[in-house]
XYZ file of C-alpha atoms in Angstrom:
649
model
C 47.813 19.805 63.940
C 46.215 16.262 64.418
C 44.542 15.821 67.664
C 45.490 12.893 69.744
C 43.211 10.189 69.748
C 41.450 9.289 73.249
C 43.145 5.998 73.787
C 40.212 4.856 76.321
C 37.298 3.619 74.856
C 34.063 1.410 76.217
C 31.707 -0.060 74.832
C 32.944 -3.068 72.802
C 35.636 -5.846 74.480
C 39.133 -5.285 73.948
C 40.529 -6.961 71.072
C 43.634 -5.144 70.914
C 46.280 -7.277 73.387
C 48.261 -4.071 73.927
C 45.322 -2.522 75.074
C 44.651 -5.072 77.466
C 45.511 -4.097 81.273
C 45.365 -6.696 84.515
C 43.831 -9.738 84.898
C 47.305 -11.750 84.902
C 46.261 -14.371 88.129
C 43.366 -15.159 85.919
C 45.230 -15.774 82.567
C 47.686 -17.996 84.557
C 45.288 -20.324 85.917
C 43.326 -20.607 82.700
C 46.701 -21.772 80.876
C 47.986 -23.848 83.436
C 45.135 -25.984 82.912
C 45.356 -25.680 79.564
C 49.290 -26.955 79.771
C 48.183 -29.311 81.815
C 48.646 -32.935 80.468
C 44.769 -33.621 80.876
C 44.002 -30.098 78.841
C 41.432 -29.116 81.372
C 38.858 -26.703 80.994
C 37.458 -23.634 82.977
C 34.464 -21.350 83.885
C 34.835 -17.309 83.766
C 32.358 -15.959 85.668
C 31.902 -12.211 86.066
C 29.323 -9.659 86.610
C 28.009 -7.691 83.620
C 30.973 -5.294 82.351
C 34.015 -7.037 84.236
C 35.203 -7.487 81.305
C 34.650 -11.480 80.717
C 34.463 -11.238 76.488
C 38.060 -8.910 76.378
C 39.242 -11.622 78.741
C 38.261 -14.636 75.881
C 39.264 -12.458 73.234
C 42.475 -11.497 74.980
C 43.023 -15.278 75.600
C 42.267 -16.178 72.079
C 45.081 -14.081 70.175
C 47.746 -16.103 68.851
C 50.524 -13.926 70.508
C 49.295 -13.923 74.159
C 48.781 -18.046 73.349
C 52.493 -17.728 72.078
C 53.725 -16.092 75.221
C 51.923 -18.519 77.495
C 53.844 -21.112 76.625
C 51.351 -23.007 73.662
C 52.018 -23.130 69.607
C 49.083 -21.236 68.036
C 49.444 -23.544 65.393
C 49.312 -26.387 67.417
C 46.758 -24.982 70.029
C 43.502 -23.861 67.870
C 41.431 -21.253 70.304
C 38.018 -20.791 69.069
C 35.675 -17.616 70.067
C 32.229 -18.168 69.770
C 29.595 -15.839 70.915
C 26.639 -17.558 72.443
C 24.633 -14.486 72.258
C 23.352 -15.061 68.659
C 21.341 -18.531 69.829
C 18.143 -17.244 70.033
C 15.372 -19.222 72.631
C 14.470 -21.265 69.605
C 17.793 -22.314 69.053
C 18.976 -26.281 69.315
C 21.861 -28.519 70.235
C 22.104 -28.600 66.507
C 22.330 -25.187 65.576
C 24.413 -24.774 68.172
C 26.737 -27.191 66.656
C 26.344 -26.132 63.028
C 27.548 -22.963 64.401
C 30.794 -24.127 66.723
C 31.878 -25.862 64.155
C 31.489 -23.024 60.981
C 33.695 -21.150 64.093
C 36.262 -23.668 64.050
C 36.459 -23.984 60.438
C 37.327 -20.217 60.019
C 40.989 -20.845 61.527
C 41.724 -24.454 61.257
C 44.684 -24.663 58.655
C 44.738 -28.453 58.427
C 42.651 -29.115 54.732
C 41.639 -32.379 55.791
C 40.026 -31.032 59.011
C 39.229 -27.915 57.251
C 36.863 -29.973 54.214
C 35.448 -32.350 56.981
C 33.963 -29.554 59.018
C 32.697 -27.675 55.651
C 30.524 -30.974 54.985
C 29.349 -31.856 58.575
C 28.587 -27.799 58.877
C 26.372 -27.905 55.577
C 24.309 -30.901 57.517
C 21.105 -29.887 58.815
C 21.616 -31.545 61.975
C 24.921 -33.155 62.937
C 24.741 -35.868 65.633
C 27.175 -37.722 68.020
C 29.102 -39.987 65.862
C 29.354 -37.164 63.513
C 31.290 -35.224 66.687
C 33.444 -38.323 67.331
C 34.576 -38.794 63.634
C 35.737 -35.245 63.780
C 37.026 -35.055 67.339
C 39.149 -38.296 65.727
C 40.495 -36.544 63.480
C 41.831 -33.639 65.952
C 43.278 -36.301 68.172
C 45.276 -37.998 65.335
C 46.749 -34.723 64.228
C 47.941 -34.436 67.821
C 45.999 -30.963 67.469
C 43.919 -29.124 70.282
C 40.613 -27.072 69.910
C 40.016 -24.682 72.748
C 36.743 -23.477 72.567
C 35.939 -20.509 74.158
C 32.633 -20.221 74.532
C 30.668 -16.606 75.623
C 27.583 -15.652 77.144
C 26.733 -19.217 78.006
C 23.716 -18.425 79.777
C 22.057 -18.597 76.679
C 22.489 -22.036 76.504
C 21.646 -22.512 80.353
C 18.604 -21.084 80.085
C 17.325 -22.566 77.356
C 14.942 -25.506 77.635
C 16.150 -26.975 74.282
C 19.155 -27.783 75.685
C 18.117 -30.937 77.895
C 20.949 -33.086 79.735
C 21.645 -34.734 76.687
C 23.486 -32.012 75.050
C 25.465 -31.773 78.501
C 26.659 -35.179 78.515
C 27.282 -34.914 75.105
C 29.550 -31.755 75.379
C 31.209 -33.561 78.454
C 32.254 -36.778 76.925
C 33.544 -35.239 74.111
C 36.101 -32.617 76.184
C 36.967 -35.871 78.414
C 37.968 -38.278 75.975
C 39.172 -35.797 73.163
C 41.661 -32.930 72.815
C 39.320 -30.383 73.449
C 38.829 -28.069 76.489
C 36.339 -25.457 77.220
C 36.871 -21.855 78.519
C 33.147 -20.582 79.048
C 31.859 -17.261 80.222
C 29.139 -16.346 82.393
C 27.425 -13.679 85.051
C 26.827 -16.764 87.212
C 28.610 -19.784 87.977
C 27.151 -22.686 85.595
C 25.387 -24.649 88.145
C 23.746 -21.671 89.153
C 22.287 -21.251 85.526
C 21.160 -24.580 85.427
C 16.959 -24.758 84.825
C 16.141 -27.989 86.552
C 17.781 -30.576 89.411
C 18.362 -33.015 86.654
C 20.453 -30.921 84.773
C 22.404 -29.126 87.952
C 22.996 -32.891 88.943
C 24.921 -33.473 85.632
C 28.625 -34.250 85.705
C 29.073 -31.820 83.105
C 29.966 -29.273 85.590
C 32.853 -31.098 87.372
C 34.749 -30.300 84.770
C 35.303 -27.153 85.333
C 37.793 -24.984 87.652
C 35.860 -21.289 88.234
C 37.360 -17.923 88.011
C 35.400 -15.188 89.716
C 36.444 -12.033 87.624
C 36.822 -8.573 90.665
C 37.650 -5.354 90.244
C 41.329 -4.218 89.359
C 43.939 -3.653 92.067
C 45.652 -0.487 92.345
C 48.519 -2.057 90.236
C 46.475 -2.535 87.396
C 44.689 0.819 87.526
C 48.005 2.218 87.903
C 49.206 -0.047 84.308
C 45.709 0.983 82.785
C 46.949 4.914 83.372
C 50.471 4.478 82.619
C 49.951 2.114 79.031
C 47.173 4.141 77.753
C 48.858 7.557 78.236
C 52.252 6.340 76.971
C 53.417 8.868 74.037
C 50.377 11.124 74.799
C 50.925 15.049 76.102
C 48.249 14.416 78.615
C 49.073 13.403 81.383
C 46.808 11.791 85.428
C 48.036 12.936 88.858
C 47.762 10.776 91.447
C 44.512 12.652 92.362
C 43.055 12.457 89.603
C 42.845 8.736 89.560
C 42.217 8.594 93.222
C 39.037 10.493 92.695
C 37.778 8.449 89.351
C 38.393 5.579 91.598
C 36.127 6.957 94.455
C 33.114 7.633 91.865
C 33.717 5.042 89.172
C 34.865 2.193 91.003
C 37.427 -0.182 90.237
C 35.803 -1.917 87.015
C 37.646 -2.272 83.545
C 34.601 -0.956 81.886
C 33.352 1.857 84.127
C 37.529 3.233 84.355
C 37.893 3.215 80.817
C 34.256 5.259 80.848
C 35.680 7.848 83.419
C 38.975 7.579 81.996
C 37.673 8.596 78.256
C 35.766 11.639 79.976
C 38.573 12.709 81.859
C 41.318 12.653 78.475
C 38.682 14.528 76.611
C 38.432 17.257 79.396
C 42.388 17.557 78.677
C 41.994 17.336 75.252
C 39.508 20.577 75.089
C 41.612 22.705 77.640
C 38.791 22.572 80.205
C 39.074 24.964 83.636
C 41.207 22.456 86.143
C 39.182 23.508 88.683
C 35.977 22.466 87.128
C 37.277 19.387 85.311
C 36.823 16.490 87.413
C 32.998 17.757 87.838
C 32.539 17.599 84.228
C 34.267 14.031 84.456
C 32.065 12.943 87.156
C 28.625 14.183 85.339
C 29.157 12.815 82.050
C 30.008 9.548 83.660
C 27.113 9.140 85.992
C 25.181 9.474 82.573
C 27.204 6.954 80.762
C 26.937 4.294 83.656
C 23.669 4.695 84.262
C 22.193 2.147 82.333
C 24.483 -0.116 83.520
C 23.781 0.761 87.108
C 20.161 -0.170 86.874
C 20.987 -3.541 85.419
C 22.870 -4.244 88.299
C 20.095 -3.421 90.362
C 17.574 -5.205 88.452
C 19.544 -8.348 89.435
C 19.848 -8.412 92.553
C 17.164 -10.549 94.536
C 15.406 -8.476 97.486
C 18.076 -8.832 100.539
C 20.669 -7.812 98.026
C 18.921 -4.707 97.377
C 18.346 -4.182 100.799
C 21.975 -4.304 101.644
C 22.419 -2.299 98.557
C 20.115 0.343 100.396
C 21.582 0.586 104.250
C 25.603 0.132 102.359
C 24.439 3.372 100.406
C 23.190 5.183 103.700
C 25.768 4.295 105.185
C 27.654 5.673 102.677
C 26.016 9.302 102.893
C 26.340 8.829 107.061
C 30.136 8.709 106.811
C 30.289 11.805 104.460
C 27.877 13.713 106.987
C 28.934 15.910 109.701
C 28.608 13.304 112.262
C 30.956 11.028 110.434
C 33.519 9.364 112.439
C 37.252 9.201 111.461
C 38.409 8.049 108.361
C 39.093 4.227 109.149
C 37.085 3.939 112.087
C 35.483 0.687 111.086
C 31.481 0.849 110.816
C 28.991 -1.405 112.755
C 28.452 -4.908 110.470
C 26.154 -4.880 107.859
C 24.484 -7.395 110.091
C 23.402 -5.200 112.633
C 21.400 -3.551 110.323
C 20.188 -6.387 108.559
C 20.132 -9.422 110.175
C 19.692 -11.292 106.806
C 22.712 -10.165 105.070
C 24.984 -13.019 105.336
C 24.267 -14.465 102.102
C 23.585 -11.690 100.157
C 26.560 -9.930 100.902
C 28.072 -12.548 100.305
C 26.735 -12.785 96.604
C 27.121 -9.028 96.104
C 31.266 -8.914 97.327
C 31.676 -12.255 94.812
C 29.655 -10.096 92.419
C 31.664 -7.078 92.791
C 29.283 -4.710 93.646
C 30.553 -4.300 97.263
C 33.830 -3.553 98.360
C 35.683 -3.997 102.065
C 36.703 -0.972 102.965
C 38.645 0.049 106.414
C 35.203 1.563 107.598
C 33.314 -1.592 106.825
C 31.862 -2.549 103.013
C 30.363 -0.069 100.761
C 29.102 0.147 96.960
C 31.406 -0.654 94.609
C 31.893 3.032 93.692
C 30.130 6.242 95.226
C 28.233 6.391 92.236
C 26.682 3.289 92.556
C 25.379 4.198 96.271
C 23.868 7.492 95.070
C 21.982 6.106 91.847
C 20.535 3.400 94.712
C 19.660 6.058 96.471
C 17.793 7.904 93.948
C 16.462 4.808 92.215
C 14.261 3.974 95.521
C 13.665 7.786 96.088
C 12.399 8.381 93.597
C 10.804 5.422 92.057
C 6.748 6.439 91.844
C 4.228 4.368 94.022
C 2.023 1.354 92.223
C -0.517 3.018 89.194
C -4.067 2.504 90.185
C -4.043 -0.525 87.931
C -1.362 -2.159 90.161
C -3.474 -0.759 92.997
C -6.598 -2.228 91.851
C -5.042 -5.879 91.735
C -4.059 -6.209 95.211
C -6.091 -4.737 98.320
C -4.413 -2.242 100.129
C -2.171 -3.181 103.210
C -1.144 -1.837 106.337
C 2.525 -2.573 106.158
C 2.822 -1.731 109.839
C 1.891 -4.973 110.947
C 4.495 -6.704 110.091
C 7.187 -4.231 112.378
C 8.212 -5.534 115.838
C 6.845 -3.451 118.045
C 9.437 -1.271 119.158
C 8.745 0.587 116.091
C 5.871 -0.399 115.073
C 4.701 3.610 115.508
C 6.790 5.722 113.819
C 8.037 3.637 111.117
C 4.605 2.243 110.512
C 3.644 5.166 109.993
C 6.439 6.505 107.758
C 5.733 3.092 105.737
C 2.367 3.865 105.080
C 3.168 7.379 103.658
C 6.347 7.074 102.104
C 6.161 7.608 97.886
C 7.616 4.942 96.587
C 6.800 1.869 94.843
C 9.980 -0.199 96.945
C 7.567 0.639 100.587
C 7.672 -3.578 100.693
C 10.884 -3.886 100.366
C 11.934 -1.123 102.872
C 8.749 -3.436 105.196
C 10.929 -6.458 104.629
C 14.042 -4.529 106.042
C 12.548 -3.072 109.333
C 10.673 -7.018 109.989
C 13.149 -8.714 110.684
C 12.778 -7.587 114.711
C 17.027 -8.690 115.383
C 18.072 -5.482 113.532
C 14.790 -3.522 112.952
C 16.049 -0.618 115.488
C 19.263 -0.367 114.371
C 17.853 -0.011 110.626
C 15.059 2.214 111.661
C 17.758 4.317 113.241
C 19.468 4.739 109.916
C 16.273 5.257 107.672
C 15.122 7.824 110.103
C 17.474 9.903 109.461
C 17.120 9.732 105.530
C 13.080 9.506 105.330
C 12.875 12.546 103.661
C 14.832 11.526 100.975
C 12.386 9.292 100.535
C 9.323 11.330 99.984
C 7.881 11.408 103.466
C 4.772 13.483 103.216
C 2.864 13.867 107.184
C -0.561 13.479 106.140
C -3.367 15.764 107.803
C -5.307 13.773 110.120
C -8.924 15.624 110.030
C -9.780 19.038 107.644
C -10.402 20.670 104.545
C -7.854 20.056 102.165
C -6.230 23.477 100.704
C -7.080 24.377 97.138
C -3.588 25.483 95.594
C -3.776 28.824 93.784
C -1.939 30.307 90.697
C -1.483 33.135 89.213
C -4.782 34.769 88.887
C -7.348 34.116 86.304
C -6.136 30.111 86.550
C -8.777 27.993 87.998
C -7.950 26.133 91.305
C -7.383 22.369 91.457
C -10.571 20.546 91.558
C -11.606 17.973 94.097
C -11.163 15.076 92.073
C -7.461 16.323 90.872
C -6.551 16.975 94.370
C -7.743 13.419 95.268
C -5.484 12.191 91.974
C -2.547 13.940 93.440
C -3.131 12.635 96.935
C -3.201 8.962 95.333
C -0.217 9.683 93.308
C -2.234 8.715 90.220
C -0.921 10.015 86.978
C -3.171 11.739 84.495
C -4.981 10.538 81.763
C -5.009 12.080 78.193
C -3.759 15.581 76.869
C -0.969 16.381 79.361
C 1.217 18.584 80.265
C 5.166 17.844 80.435
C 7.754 19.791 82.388
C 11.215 18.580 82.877
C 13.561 20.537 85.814
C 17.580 20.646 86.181
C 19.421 22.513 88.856
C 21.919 24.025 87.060
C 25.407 23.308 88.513
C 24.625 20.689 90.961
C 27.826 18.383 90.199
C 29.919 21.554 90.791
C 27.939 22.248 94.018
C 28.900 19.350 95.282
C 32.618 19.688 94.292
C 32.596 23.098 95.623
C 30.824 22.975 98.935
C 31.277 19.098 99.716
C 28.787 16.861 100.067
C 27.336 17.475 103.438
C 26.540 21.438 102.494
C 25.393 20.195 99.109
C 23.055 17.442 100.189
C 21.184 20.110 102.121
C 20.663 22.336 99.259
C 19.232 19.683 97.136
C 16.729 18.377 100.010
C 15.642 22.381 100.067
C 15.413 22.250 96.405
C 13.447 18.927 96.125
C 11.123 20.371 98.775
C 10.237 23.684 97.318
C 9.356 21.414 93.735
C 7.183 18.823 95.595
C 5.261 20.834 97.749
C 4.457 22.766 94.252
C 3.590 19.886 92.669
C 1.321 18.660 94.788
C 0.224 22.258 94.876
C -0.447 22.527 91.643
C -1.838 18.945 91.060
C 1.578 17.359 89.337
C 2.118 13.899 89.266
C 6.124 13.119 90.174
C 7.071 10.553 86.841
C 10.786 10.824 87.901
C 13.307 12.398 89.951
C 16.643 12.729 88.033
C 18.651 13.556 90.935
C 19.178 17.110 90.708
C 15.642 17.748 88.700
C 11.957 15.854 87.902
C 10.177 14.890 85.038
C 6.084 15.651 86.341
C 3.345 15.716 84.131
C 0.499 17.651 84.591
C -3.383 17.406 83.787
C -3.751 21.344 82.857
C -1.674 23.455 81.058
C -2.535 26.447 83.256
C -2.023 24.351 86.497
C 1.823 23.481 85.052
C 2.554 27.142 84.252
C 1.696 28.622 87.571
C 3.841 25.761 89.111
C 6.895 26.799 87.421
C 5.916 30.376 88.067
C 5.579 29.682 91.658
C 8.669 27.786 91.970
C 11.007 30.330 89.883
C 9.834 33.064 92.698
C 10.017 31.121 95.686
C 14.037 30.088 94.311
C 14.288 33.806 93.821
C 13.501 34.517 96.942
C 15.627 31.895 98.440
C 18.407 33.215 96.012
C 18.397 36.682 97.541
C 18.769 35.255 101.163
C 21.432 33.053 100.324
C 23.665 34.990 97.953
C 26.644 32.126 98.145
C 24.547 29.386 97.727
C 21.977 30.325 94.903
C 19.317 27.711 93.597
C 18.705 27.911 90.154
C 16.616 25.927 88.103
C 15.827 25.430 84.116
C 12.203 24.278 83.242
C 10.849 23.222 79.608
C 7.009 22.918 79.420
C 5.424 21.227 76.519
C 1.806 19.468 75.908
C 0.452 16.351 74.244
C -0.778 12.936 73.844
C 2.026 11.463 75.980
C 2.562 7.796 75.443
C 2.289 6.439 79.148
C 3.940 2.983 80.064
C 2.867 1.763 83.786
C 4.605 4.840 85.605
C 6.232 6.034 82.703
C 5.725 8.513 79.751
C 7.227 8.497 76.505
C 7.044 9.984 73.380
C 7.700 12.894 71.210
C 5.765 15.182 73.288
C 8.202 13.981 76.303
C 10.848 13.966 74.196
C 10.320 18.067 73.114
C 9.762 18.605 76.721
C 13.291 17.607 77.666
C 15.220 19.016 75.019
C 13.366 22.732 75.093
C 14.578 22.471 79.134
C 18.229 21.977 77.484
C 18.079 25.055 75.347
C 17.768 27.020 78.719
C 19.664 28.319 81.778
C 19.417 28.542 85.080
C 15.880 30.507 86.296
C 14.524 30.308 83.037
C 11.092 28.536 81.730
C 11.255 27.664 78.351
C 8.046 26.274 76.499
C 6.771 25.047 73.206
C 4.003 27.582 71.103
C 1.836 24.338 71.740
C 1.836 25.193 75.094
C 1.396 28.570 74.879
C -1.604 28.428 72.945
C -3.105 25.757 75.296
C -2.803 28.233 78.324
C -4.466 30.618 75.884
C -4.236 34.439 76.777
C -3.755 35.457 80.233
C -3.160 38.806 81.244
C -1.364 36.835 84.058
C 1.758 35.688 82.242
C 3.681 37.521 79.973
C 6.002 35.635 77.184
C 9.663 36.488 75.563
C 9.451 35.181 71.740
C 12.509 33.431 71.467
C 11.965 32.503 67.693
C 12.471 29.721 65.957
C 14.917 27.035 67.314
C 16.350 24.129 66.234
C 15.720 20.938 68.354
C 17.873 17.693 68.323
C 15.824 14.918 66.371
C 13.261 17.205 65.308
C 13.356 17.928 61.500
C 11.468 21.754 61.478
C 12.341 23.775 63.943
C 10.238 24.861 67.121
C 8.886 28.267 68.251
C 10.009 28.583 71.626
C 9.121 31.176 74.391
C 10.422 32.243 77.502
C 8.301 32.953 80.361
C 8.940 36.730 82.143
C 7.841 34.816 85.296
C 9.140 37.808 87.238
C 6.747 40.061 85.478
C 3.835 37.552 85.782
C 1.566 37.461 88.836
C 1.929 34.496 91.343
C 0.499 34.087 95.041
């Protein structure tokens, strides 16, 4: 029997009109201009995956054109995809290439051989344009020319107010409109005064693309499933829309997860866990590119909407639908930047105030500043070191200056920036107090001897100048050692216990890894949210961490029999290629994937490794044989580390 096929995809735009779900306001207004006797043109603008192409596409096909009210055959839309002008690129390539685009469905042959010759030209100028354009207007014929991704125009300095008035006069005084696309609106994109003072832009009406309503996540559900065995509750769509949001692209992500869960028979009780793991990984990507575009005060309201976020799911929530204290109160400079971020759709109104866009989104904000690593010592080296306390009013100038000047990440100015501003610095501190462990608060010891960490025995303590490394969160140099963590189970543990219970696990569990990395000399490359990626100096020194933290879990494991902590390790070693905070490379690569091959309380690690520690009457090994590893073409000897059997203070 033939499987069904998952009818939700991502990645690519919809092309398909029958797979097309919502976005009916926005059609309407973009062919009511278009039926409008001056054939006026318009400006999509929409974040990065609110679906903007499957919108122009979706526009473009000659039966939704049909059903709008226009003659396809009388009403010529174009699709062009500015994304293949490079930053060399000219006004004329760009026209060479608009008008091969139109060529490809004009029907007319007298307008078809016209644009064959003028597209053969090696540049094509004005009255080449108005010859043409002519010829359209005679025919009583109308180009629509939707253009995509028009930022790469915008931002490129070949493309000089010229070109605009150019483009302008001919959509004014010919039958041709524009319909472009965009993340922001046009004048925004605009490089220079002279060009943002251009009537080119009065043109154009704007659309600001949001999220779906209800009613079109509900069409979405219903269309997509229609002839299909499997079938959505209610609940089921209520909770993709808590984690995923209410974007096209990031439903049809959870969406895809959720029919293949069906598909395979999956437990129903562990099935939306599943959902919601695979799509954190999926969005990911796209998460961070949101973040990497938002100016500071965006990312600081990013920050406090995300605690806030993890406030209301605490035990000292309020009510569902007791609104929330304005954003404002916690940062005075929001205004604008909220603002942005709502247009944007990257923050919602809720009843209890706004919040991320999805719950996703708050938590990979969360861990993104968590556990972002401090400045390398190169970074270090080019600007003097600065007591960020100064800039906090003085009603917290103590305990958040201090917290500042400790915490272990490389966003400390940006969290400075937040508590400044001294009209909402109390209210905010009040918030991040609460969280500062999340954020790698260490208390530093004032006066002393620093501890040496011990391993097992017969491993050589950490020397002065590594402990000084780890205290400066510098990562090491050379030959290194990788080891990648994973709690096993965490998005069940949070399904299962609810957030609150489950937060507090994972703060025990990050603490018992850090204070064994620093322990043990380990510099922190990333925190994954329920594991790390550290990389160690010494082979030795990495092995007696993970030794140490499988029996301190153990032990926590026996005194907490309903909520165990168990964690996978792989260790491997190399020449690790290292990117500002960042390592790469086979040898990180190995690391990751031996982790995978294990479960829960297990250390897995490469025979590299294993010969690097050398022989230790300290640690005894499991030969686990030969296995085969994803992307590697012979396989690896792998061994298991009897950690229970091996000595460890």
């Amino acid at each position: 029997m033939t499987e069904p096929l998952n009818p939700f995809t991502y990645g690519n735009p919809i092309s398909d009109p029958r797979r097309f779900y919502g976005r009916s306001r926005e059609l309407e207004q973009v062919f009511s201009r278009l039926r409008d006797p001056e054939f006026e043109s318009t400006s999509v603008v929409g974040e990065h995956r609110m679906g903007r192409s499957s919108l122009l596409l979706h526009t473009a096909h000659p039966d939704v054109v049909r059903q709008r009210g226009l003659d396809p055959n009388t009403y010529i839309f174009v699709y062009a995809h500015l994304d293949v002008i490079p930053s060399t690129g000219t006004p004329a390539r760009f026209y060479n290439y608009v008008l091969r685009r139109i060529g490809s469905v004009i029907r007319d042959q007298e307008l078809a051989d016209l644009l064959r010759q003028l597209s053969q030209r090696e540049a094509v100028d004005a009255y080449d344009l108005e010859d043409l354009f002519d010829l359209v207007d005679r025919k009583e014929l109308y180009i629509v020319l939707l253009l995509d991704d028009f930022e790469n125009i915008a931002s490129n300095p070949n493309f000089g107010p010229e070109f605009y008035y150019g483009l302008r006069s001919l959509a004014i005084h010919h039958h041709l409109a524009l319909v472009t696309a965009s993340m922001s609106d046009l004048v925004d994109l605009s490089r220079t005064d002279t060009i943002r003072a251009s009537p080119f832009f009065n043109i154009f009406a704007t659309i600001n693309l949001q999220p779906f309503s209800t009613a079109d996540i509900q069409a979405m559900r219903a269309g997509s499933l229609e002839g299909s065995s499997v079938s959505f509750t209610d609940a089921d769509v209520d909770q993709v829309v808590r984690f995923a949001g209410r974007q096209p692209f990031f439903l049809q992500i959870a969406f895809h997860f959720l029919f293949e869960t069906h598909r395979a028979g999956e437990d129903p009780a562990r099935r939306m866990a599943q959902v919601e793991e695979r799509f954190q990984a999926a969005a990911e990507p796209h998460l961070l590119g949101y973040w990497q575009h938002s100016n500071d005060n965006e990312r600081i309201v990013l920050m406090a909407l995300a605690l806030l976020l993890c406030s209301r799911e605490s035990e000292q929530a309020p009510a569902p639908g007791t609104p929330a204290a304005p954003i404002e109160a916690l940062f005075a400079g929001a205004g604008s930047a909220l603002a942005s971020l709502t247009r944007r759709g990257l923050v919602l109104r809720t009843p209890e105030g706004h919040a991320p866009f999805c719950t996703a989104f708050g938590r990979w904000v969360l861990q993104e500043v968590a556990s972002a690593p401090p400045l390398t010592g190169a970074e270090r080296d080019k600007e003097k070191p600065k007591d960020l306390s100064l800039s906090l009013p003085a009603s917290i100038k103590g305990p958040a200056g201090k917290w500042l000047n400790t915490v272990h990440t490389k966003y400390k100015d940006l969290f400075a920036k937040w508590l400044s501003d001294p009209r909402s610095a109390e209210r905010a501190w009040a918030l991040l107090e609460r969280w500062k462990d999340a954020f790698g608060y260490r208390e530093l010891a004032a006066a002393g001897p620093v501890e040496t960490a011990e391993g097992p025995p017969e491993l050589p303590a950490l020397t002065q100048a590594e402990l000084e490394q780890a205290a400066r969160h510098l990562p090491p140099q050379g030959t290194v050692s990788i080891l990648f963590t994973d709690l096993e189970g965490s998005t069940a543990m949070f399904q299962t216990l609810g957030d609150q219970q489950a937060r507090g696990l994972l703060r025990i569990h990050d603490h018992i890894l850090r204070q064994w990395f620093a322990k043990c000399g380990g510099y922190e490359v990333k925190n994954t949210g329920d594991g790390f990626m550290v990389a160690f100096p010494s082979a030795r020194k990495a092995l007696a961490c993970t030794i140490g933290i499988q029996k301190e879990l153990d032990a926590f494991t026996r005194d907490h029999a309903a909520t165990p902590l168990r964690v996978r390790m792989g260790l491997n070693a190399g020449e690790a290629l290292q990117e500002e905070q960042d390592f790469f490379g086979s040898a990180v690569i190995l690391a990751a994937r031996i982790m995978a091959k294990g479960s829960g309380g297990q250390v897995l690690v490469s025979e590299l490794f294993r010969r690097l520690v050398g022989t230790t009457a300290a640690v005894t090994y499991i030969d686990r044989g030969q296995e085969q590893i994803t992307g590697f073409e012979e396989p690896q000897h792998v061994y298991e580390v009897d950690w229970r059997a091996s000595k460890a203070e």
